[in-house]
């Protein structure tokens, strides 16, 4: 028995409204040129006023189910990675479950900010390997526009809204690194770094918060920790950097993406990049990039894919999977 959690469907959804960098020039002391050169971001999508995280998640989920040729009730569990759920409770995942008309199984959220999708993939993989679920719908969905301080030019130009989803299904492999599916995971966190990236409010503190970030400090940790977690996960899978077909990184900043690839000794033509079109969509960024990468014809069956992400906590990690 060499059970593997294999991706059998993928999809994404982006809100209609596209906001180019130039739109911030009217209200902030910033320029399109500054945002492009410091972050690689050219535009991002923002959810409509009445559009919530679970709305975005449901649309991405429907696209993933369609891609897999499945109905909602064919799925045993839903895991949503988000830090911007519609309500304090119930979970965004149970809201998606209801919106999909799914009447069985179980659903819950995972919160690890920008590393959320990596944590959700790891959780779904564990559910499948332990036999608790055969098929899991894994979603990353965010409306970070709702936690922006629109007067803080150092943060509000960097984030966007969106959702991506995939279906993970248990299949028998041979127990070798040539198997399709998730081959290895590496997760880390270090709560001592809380002050580098956080929201300064929440239910228990009875305040409404906004995202706060010491960008240059986060940057310093990001390249080093991302390259390290990717290398650790690859080693755990019995693979090397030279085996990698695609790095699908968290899309926060093109300079972090390039720095991590360089540290790993990989050319940028092995990296899926969507940050220019989406900005940083936190837990949604990796499934969005996987879905766009597949639709561009970059990621193909049999390819070795490494996803890696870091965010508030700090929390970071990587997943190695064969598509
Ligand atoms: C935020 C980030 C783009 C800033 O780039 P940077 O090169 O580190 O720039 P600094 O923060 O050192 O700021 C440099 C100057 O630009 C200014 N600045 C910040 N935002 C600006 C903006 N939107 N437009 C123009 N100037 C801006 C700063 O005020 C600062 O000015 P000062 O030197 O007069 O104080 C960069 O640090 C970054 O991307 N960090 C990682 C953040 C991230 O991805 N976090 C999410 C991880 S999940």
PDB file of N, CA, C and O in Angstrom, residues 213-252:
ATOM      1  N   UNK A 213       2.801  45.535   8.495  1.00  0.00           N
ATOM      2  CA  UNK A 213       3.935  44.736   8.048  1.00  0.00           C
ATOM      3  C   UNK A 213       5.230  45.528   8.065  1.00  0.00           C
ATOM      4  O   UNK A 213       5.267  46.675   7.632  1.00  0.00           O
ATOM      5  N   UNK A 214       6.274  44.881   8.572  1.00  0.00           N
ATOM      6  CA  UNK A 214       7.626  45.432   8.411  1.00  0.00           C
ATOM      7  C   UNK A 214       8.215  44.746   7.179  1.00  0.00           C
ATOM      8  O   UNK A 214       8.901  43.724   7.279  1.00  0.00           O
ATOM      9  N   UNK A 215       7.886  45.322   6.009  1.00  0.00           N
ATOM     10  CA  UNK A 215       8.163  44.673   4.732  1.00  0.00           C
ATOM     11  C   UNK A 215       9.604  44.235   4.545  1.00  0.00           C
ATOM     12  O   UNK A 215       9.874  43.102   4.128  1.00  0.00           O
ATOM     13  N   UNK A 216      10.542  45.134   4.886  1.00  0.00           N
ATOM     14  CA  UNK A 216      11.949  44.772   4.631  1.00  0.00           C
ATOM     15  C   UNK A 216      12.425  43.639   5.540  1.00  0.00           C
ATOM     16  O   UNK A 216      13.253  42.824   5.157  1.00  0.00           O
ATOM     17  N   UNK A 217      11.846  43.544   6.776  1.00  0.00           N
ATOM     18  CA  UNK A 217      12.196  42.444   7.689  1.00  0.00           C
ATOM     19  C   UNK A 217      11.629  41.116   7.170  1.00  0.00           C
ATOM     20  O   UNK A 217      12.300  40.086   7.197  1.00  0.00           O
ATOM     21  N   UNK A 218      10.362  41.161   6.704  1.00  0.00           N
ATOM     22  CA  UNK A 218       9.745  39.943   6.157  1.00  0.00           C
ATOM     23  C   UNK A 218      10.577  39.466   4.970  1.00  0.00           C
ATOM     24  O   UNK A 218      10.874  38.279   4.830  1.00  0.00           O
ATOM     25  N   UNK A 219      10.962  40.419   4.141  1.00  0.00           N
ATOM     26  CA  UNK A 219      11.773  40.121   2.956  1.00  0.00           C
ATOM     27  C   UNK A 219      13.041  39.348   3.330  1.00  0.00           C
ATOM     28  O   UNK A 219      13.390  38.346   2.710  1.00  0.00           O
ATOM     29  N   UNK A 220      13.695  39.817   4.369  1.00  0.00           N
ATOM     30  CA  UNK A 220      14.955  39.211   4.813  1.00  0.00           C
ATOM     31  C   UNK A 220      14.778  37.724   5.157  1.00  0.00           C
ATOM     32  O   UNK A 220      15.576  36.884   4.788  1.00  0.00           O
ATOM     33  N   UNK A 221      13.684  37.425   5.897  1.00  0.00           N
ATOM     34  CA  UNK A 221      13.418  36.040   6.289  1.00  0.00           C
ATOM     35  C   UNK A 221      12.976  35.192   5.101  1.00  0.00           C
ATOM     36  O   UNK A 221      13.260  34.007   5.057  1.00  0.00           O
ATOM     37  N   UNK A 222      12.227  35.840   4.166  1.00  0.00           N
ATOM     38  CA  UNK A 222      11.512  35.068   3.148  1.00  0.00           C
ATOM     39  C   UNK A 222      12.450  34.220   2.280  1.00  0.00           C
ATOM     40  O   UNK A 222      12.285  33.003   2.199  1.00  0.00           O
ATOM     41  N   UNK A 223      13.432  34.856   1.660  1.00  0.00           N
ATOM     42  CA  UNK A 223      14.275  34.137   0.687  1.00  0.00           C
ATOM     43  C   UNK A 223      14.980  32.959   1.359  1.00  0.00           C
ATOM     44  O   UNK A 223      14.955  31.827   0.867  1.00  0.00           O
ATOM     45  N   UNK A 224      15.553  33.239   2.528  1.00  0.00           N
ATOM     46  CA  UNK A 224      16.305  32.195   3.233  1.00  0.00           C
ATOM     47  C   UNK A 224      15.404  31.028   3.641  1.00  0.00           C
ATOM     48  O   UNK A 224      15.703  29.864   3.370  1.00  0.00           O
ATOM     49  N   UNK A 225      14.255  31.343   4.256  1.00  0.00           N
ATOM     50  CA  UNK A 225      13.384  30.290   4.785  1.00  0.00           C
ATOM     51  C   UNK A 225      12.684  29.526   3.662  1.00  0.00           C
ATOM     52  O   UNK A 225      12.460  28.316   3.764  1.00  0.00           O
ATOM     53  N   UNK A 226      12.335  30.213   2.576  1.00  0.00           N
ATOM     54  CA  UNK A 226      11.654  29.536   1.466  1.00  0.00           C
ATOM     55  C   UNK A 226      12.587  28.556   0.765  1.00  0.00           C
ATOM     56  O   UNK A 226      12.203  27.424   0.459  1.00  0.00           O
ATOM     57  N   UNK A 227      13.824  28.984   0.511  1.00  0.00           N
ATOM     58  CA  UNK A 227      14.774  28.082  -0.152  1.00  0.00           C
ATOM     59  C   UNK A 227      15.049  26.876   0.744  1.00  0.00           C
ATOM     60  O   UNK A 227      15.105  25.732   0.279  1.00  0.00           O
ATOM     61  N   UNK A 228      15.146  27.136   2.048  1.00  0.00           N
ATOM     62  CA  UNK A 228      15.440  26.050   2.985  1.00  0.00           C
ATOM     63  C   UNK A 228      14.290  25.039   3.063  1.00  0.00           C
ATOM     64  O   UNK A 228      14.515  23.833   3.005  1.00  0.00           O
ATOM     65  N   UNK A 229      13.048  25.523   3.167  1.00  0.00           N
ATOM     66  CA  UNK A 229      11.916  24.593   3.295  1.00  0.00           C
ATOM     67  C   UNK A 229      11.727  23.795   2.004  1.00  0.00           C
ATOM     68  O   UNK A 229      11.407  22.605   2.034  1.00  0.00           O
ATOM     69  N   UNK A 230      11.960  24.432   0.849  1.00  0.00           N
ATOM     70  CA  UNK A 230      11.841  23.714  -0.425  1.00  0.00           C
ATOM     71  C   UNK A 230      12.906  22.616  -0.505  1.00  0.00           C
ATOM     72  O   UNK A 230      12.600  21.480  -0.888  1.00  0.00           O
ATOM     73  N   UNK A 231      14.131  22.942  -0.103  1.00  0.00           N
ATOM     74  CA  UNK A 231      15.209  21.943  -0.130  1.00  0.00           C
ATOM     75  C   UNK A 231      14.902  20.780   0.817  1.00  0.00           C
ATOM     76  O   UNK A 231      15.125  19.619   0.489  1.00  0.00           O
ATOM     77  N   UNK A 232      14.385  21.108   2.006  1.00  0.00           N
ATOM     78  CA  UNK A 232      14.055  20.069   2.995  1.00  0.00           C
ATOM     79  C   UNK A 232      12.980  19.130   2.450  1.00  0.00           C
ATOM     80  O   UNK A 232      13.091  17.901   2.554  1.00  0.00           O
ATOM     81  N   UNK A 233      11.929  19.704   1.854  1.00  0.00           N
ATOM     82  CA  UNK A 233      10.840  18.874   1.323  1.00  0.00           C
ATOM     83  C   UNK A 233      11.334  18.005   0.169  1.00  0.00           C
ATOM     84  O   UNK A 233      10.978  16.827   0.067  1.00  0.00           O
ATOM     85  N   UNK A 234      12.188  18.573  -0.685  1.00  0.00           N
ATOM     86  CA  UNK A 234      12.747  17.789  -1.802  1.00  0.00           C
ATOM     87  C   UNK A 234      13.572  16.614  -1.278  1.00  0.00           C
ATOM     88  O   UNK A 234      13.437  15.480  -1.757  1.00  0.00           O
ATOM     89  N   UNK A 235      14.413  16.883  -0.277  1.00  0.00           N
ATOM     90  CA  UNK A 235      15.251  15.815   0.291  1.00  0.00           C
ATOM     91  C   UNK A 235      14.371  14.727   0.892  1.00  0.00           C
ATOM     92  O   UNK A 235      14.643  13.532   0.744  1.00  0.00           O
ATOM     93  N   UNK A 236      13.294  15.143   1.562  1.00  0.00           N
ATOM     94  CA  UNK A 236      12.358  14.190   2.177  1.00  0.00           C
ATOM     95  C   UNK A 236      11.706  13.300   1.112  1.00  0.00           C
ATOM     96  O   UNK A 236      11.371  12.157   1.369  1.00  0.00           O
ATOM     97  N   UNK A 237      11.523  13.859  -0.078  1.00  0.00           N
ATOM     98  CA  UNK A 237      10.922  13.094  -1.185  1.00  0.00           C
ATOM     99  C   UNK A 237      11.962  12.233  -1.898  1.00  0.00           C
ATOM    100  O   UNK A 237      11.613  11.473  -2.801  1.00  0.00           O
ATOM    101  N   UNK A 238      13.234  12.376  -1.512  1.00  0.00           N
ATOM    102  CA  UNK A 238      14.297  11.631  -2.193  1.00  0.00           C
ATOM    103  C   UNK A 238      14.640  12.231  -3.547  1.00  0.00           C
ATOM    104  O   UNK A 238      15.072  11.523  -4.457  1.00  0.00           O
ATOM    105  N   UNK A 239      14.445  13.542  -3.652  1.00  0.00           N
ATOM    106  CA  UNK A 239      14.665  14.224  -4.934  1.00  0.00           C
ATOM    107  C   UNK A 239      15.641  15.388  -4.756  1.00  0.00           C
ATOM    108  O   UNK A 239      15.931  15.799  -3.630  1.00  0.00           O
ATOM    109  N   UNK A 240      16.101  15.906  -5.895  1.00  0.00           N
ATOM    110  CA  UNK A 240      17.039  17.033  -5.863  1.00  0.00           C
ATOM    111  C   UNK A 240      16.487  18.189  -6.689  1.00  0.00           C
ATOM    112  O   UNK A 240      15.567  18.010  -7.489  1.00  0.00           O
ATOM    113  N   UNK A 241      17.124  19.339  -6.526  1.00  0.00           N
ATOM    114  CA  UNK A 241      16.694  20.529  -7.262  1.00  0.00           C
ATOM    115  C   UNK A 241      16.663  20.270  -8.765  1.00  0.00           C
ATOM    116  O   UNK A 241      15.783  20.760  -9.475  1.00  0.00           O
ATOM    117  N   UNK A 242      17.621  19.473  -9.250  1.00  0.00           N
ATOM    118  CA  UNK A 242      17.699  19.209 -10.699  1.00  0.00           C
ATOM    119  C   UNK A 242      16.495  18.399 -11.204  1.00  0.00           C
ATOM    120  O   UNK A 242      16.243  18.346 -12.398  1.00  0.00           O
ATOM    121  N   UNK A 243      15.722  17.774 -10.268  1.00  0.00           N
ATOM    122  CA  UNK A 243      14.523  17.025 -10.667  1.00  0.00           C
ATOM    123  C   UNK A 243      13.306  17.931 -10.865  1.00  0.00           C
ATOM    124  O   UNK A 243      12.279  17.491 -11.398  1.00  0.00           O
ATOM    125  N   UNK A 244      13.400  19.174 -10.405  1.00  0.00           N
ATOM    126  CA  UNK A 244      12.220  20.055 -10.365  1.00  0.00           C
ATOM    127  C   UNK A 244      11.843  20.555 -11.765  1.00  0.00           C
ATOM    128  O   UNK A 244      12.699  21.051 -12.501  1.00  0.00           O
ATOM    129  N   UNK A 245      10.569  20.404 -12.128  1.00  0.00           N
ATOM    130  CA  UNK A 245      10.070  21.000 -13.381  1.00  0.00           C
ATOM    131  C   UNK A 245       9.527  22.402 -13.140  1.00  0.00           C
ATOM    132  O   UNK A 245       9.740  23.296 -13.949  1.00  0.00           O
ATOM    133  N   UNK A 246       8.792  22.569 -12.019  1.00  0.00           N
ATOM    134  CA  UNK A 246       8.182  23.874 -11.735  1.00  0.00           C
ATOM    135  C   UNK A 246       8.234  24.217 -10.263  1.00  0.00           C
ATOM    136  O   UNK A 246       7.830  23.412  -9.432  1.00  0.00           O
ATOM    137  N   UNK A 247       8.707  25.412  -9.966  1.00  0.00           N
ATOM    138  CA  UNK A 247       8.493  25.999  -8.647  1.00  0.00           C
ATOM    139  C   UNK A 247       7.232  26.847  -8.768  1.00  0.00           C
ATOM    140  O   UNK A 247       7.124  27.677  -9.684  1.00  0.00           O
ATOM    141  N   UNK A 248       6.279  26.612  -7.884  1.00  0.00           N
ATOM    142  CA  UNK A 248       5.069  27.453  -7.857  1.00  0.00           C
ATOM    143  C   UNK A 248       5.053  28.138  -6.490  1.00  0.00           C
ATOM    144  O   UNK A 248       4.505  27.617  -5.520  1.00  0.00           O
ATOM    145  N   UNK A 249       5.702  29.298  -6.408  1.00  0.00           N
ATOM    146  CA  UNK A 249       5.856  29.960  -5.116  1.00  0.00           C
ATOM    147  C   UNK A 249       4.638  30.794  -4.739  1.00  0.00           C
ATOM    148  O   UNK A 249       3.842  31.166  -5.612  1.00  0.00           O
ATOM    149  N   UNK A 250       4.537  31.085  -3.447  1.00  0.00           N
ATOM    150  CA  UNK A 250       3.599  32.118  -3.002  1.00  0.00           C
ATOM    151  C   UNK A 250       3.956  33.399  -3.743  1.00  0.00           C
ATOM    152  O   UNK A 250       5.133  33.766  -3.833  1.00  0.00           O
ATOM    153  N   UNK A 251       2.943  34.067  -4.267  1.00  0.00           N
ATOM    154  CA  UNK A 251       3.177  35.232  -5.119  1.00  0.00           C
ATOM    155  C   UNK A 251       3.043  36.513  -4.293  1.00  0.00           C
ATOM    156  O   UNK A 251       1.963  37.106  -4.224  1.00  0.00           O
ATOM    157  N   UNK A 252       4.136  36.900  -3.627  1.00  0.00           N
ATOM    158  CA  UNK A 252       4.109  38.124  -2.823  1.00  0.00           C
ATOM    159  C   UNK A 252       4.896  39.234  -3.485  1.00  0.00           C
ATOM    160  O   UNK A 252       4.467  40.387  -3.498  1.00  0.00           O
TER     161      UNK A 252
END
